[in-house]
C-alpha positions in Angstrom: -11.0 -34.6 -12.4 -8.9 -31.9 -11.1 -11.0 -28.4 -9.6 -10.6 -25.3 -11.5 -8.7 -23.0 -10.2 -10.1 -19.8 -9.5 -8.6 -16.7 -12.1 -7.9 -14.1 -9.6 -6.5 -11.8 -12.6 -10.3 -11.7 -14.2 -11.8 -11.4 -10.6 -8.9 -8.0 -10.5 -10.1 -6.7 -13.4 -13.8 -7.4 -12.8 -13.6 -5.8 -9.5 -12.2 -2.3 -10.6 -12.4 -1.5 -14.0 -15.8 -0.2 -14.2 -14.7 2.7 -11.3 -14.3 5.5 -13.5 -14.1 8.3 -10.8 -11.4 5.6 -9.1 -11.6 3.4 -6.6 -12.2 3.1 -2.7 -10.7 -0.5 -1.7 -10.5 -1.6 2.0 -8.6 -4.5 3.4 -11.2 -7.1 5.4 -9.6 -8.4 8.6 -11.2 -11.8 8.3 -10.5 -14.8 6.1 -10.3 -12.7 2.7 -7.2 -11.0 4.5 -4.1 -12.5 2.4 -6.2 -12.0 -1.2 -7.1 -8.1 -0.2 -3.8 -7.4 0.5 -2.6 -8.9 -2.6 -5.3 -6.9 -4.6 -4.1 -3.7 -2.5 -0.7 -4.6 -3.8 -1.9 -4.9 -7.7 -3.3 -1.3 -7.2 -0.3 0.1 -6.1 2.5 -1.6 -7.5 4.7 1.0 -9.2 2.9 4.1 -7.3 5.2 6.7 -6.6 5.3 9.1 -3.4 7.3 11.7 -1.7 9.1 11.2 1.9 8.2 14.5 3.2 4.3 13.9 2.0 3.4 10.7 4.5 1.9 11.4 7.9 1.3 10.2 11.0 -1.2 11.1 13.1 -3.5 9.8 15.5 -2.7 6.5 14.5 -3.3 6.5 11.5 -0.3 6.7 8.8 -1.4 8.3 5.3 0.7 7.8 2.4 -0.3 10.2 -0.7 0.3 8.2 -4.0 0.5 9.3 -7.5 -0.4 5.6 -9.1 -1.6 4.2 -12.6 -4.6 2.7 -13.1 -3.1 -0.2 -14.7 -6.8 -1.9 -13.4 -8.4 -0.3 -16.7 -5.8 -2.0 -19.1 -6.7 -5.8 -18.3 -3.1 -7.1 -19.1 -2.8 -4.7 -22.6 -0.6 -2.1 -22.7 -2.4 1.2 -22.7 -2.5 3.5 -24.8 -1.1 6.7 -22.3 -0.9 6.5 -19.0 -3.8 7.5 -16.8 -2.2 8.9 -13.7 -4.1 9.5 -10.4 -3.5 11.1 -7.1 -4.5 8.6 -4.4 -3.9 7.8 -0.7 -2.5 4.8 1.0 -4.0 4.3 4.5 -3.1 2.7 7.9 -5.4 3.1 11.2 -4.4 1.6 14.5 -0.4 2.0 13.6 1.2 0.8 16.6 4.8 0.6 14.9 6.8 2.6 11.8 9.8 1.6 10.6 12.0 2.7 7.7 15.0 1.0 6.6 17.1 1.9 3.5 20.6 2.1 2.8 21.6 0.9 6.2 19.5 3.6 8.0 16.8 2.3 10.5 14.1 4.8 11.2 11.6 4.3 13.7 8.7 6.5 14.5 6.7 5.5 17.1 5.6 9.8 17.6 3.0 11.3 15.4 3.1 14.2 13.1 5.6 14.4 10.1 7.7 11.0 9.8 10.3 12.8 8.1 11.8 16.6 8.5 13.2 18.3 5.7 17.2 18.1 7.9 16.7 14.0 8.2 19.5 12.1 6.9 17.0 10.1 4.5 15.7 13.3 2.7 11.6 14.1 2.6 11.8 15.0 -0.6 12.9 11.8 -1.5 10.7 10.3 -4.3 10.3 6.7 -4.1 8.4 4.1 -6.3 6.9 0.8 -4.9 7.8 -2.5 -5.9 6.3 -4.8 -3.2 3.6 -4.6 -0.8 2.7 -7.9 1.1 2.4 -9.4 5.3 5.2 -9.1 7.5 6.8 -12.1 8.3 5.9 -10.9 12.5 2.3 -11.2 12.0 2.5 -15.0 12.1 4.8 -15.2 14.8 2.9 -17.5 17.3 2.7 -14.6 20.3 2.5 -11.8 18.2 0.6 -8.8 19.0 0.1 -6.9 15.8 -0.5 -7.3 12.3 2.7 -6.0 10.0 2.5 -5.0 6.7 5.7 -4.5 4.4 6.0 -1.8 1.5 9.2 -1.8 -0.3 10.7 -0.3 -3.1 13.5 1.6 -4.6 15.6 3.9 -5.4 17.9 2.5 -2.2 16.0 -0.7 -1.6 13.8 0.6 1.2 11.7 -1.0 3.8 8.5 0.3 5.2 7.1 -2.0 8.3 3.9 -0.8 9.3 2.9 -2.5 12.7 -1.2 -2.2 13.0 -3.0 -3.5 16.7 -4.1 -6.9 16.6 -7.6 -5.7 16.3 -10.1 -2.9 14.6 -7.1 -1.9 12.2 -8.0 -0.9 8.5 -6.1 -0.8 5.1 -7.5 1.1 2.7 -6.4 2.9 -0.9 -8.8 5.6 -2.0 -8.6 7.5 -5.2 -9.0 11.2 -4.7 -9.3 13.0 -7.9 -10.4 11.9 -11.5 -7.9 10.5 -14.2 -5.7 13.0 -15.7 -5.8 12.7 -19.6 
């Protein structure tokens, strides 16, 4: 007799519908690795931010988002759209890079990744389509961890390069649904 498989759309759900005030999800760096950065991808799949909002400092790289909570519709379409301003967050970043349109961006300074003269503009919006492991993190000698947002308009890249150790992921919900 063949094992069930496990339903890792109910275990989405069950996890983070009942977070009415939003969630607080961070990324475990052991075994459940691969399935929390798959459940960080469900949460922010289709988020939107602006260029000239992400930051960089002290290694840590903060994305603001404005996302859905498509976690409170458990695969029905909802009714309206419940918007919410969250953050994406990276600590430990060892390495940025942005690539879209044939522009490669790297940032390995802190403060603003992008100034308002760039070629790519900061107040760019972008949406995200993909979030998932960098193909480098299972290199046999490498060093870091890399994690890979992408998105349009432009087909961008986001590779964020974390230390091979005491990084965190995290997405974090910072005001209450708007009606």
């Amino acid at each position: 007799m063949p094992m069930k498989q496990p339903d890792f759309n109910r275990l989405f759900f069950d996890t983070f519908k009942d977070c009415p005030a939003g969630i607080h999800y961070k990324v475990r760096s052991d075994s459940n690795f691969q399935h929390d950065i798959h459940f960080v991808y469900s949460l922010v799949k289709d988020a939107s931010f602006t260029l000239g909002d992400i930051t960089h400092e002290k290694q840590s790289l903060v994305i603001p988002l404005r996302r859905q909570r498509s976690e409170w519709h458990d695969g029905t379409a909802p009714p309206k759209l419940n918007d919410m301003n969250s953050e994406l967050r990276f600590t430990r970043v060892k390495r940025i890079e942005w690539t879209a349109s044939q522009i490669v961006y790297k940032a390995p300074f802190e403060g603003a990744f992008f100034d308002v003269d760039d070629t790519i503009s900061a107040s760019t919006r972008c949406d995200i389509d993909a979030l998932f492991i960098g193909e480098s993190t299972h290199a046999a000698k490498s060093a870091e961890v890399e994690i890979v947002i992408a998105g349009y308009p432009g087909g961008w890249r986001l590779r964020i390069g974390l230390a091979q150790e005491g990084w965190t992921v995290s997405v974090k919900d910072a005001s209450p649904a708007i009606p």
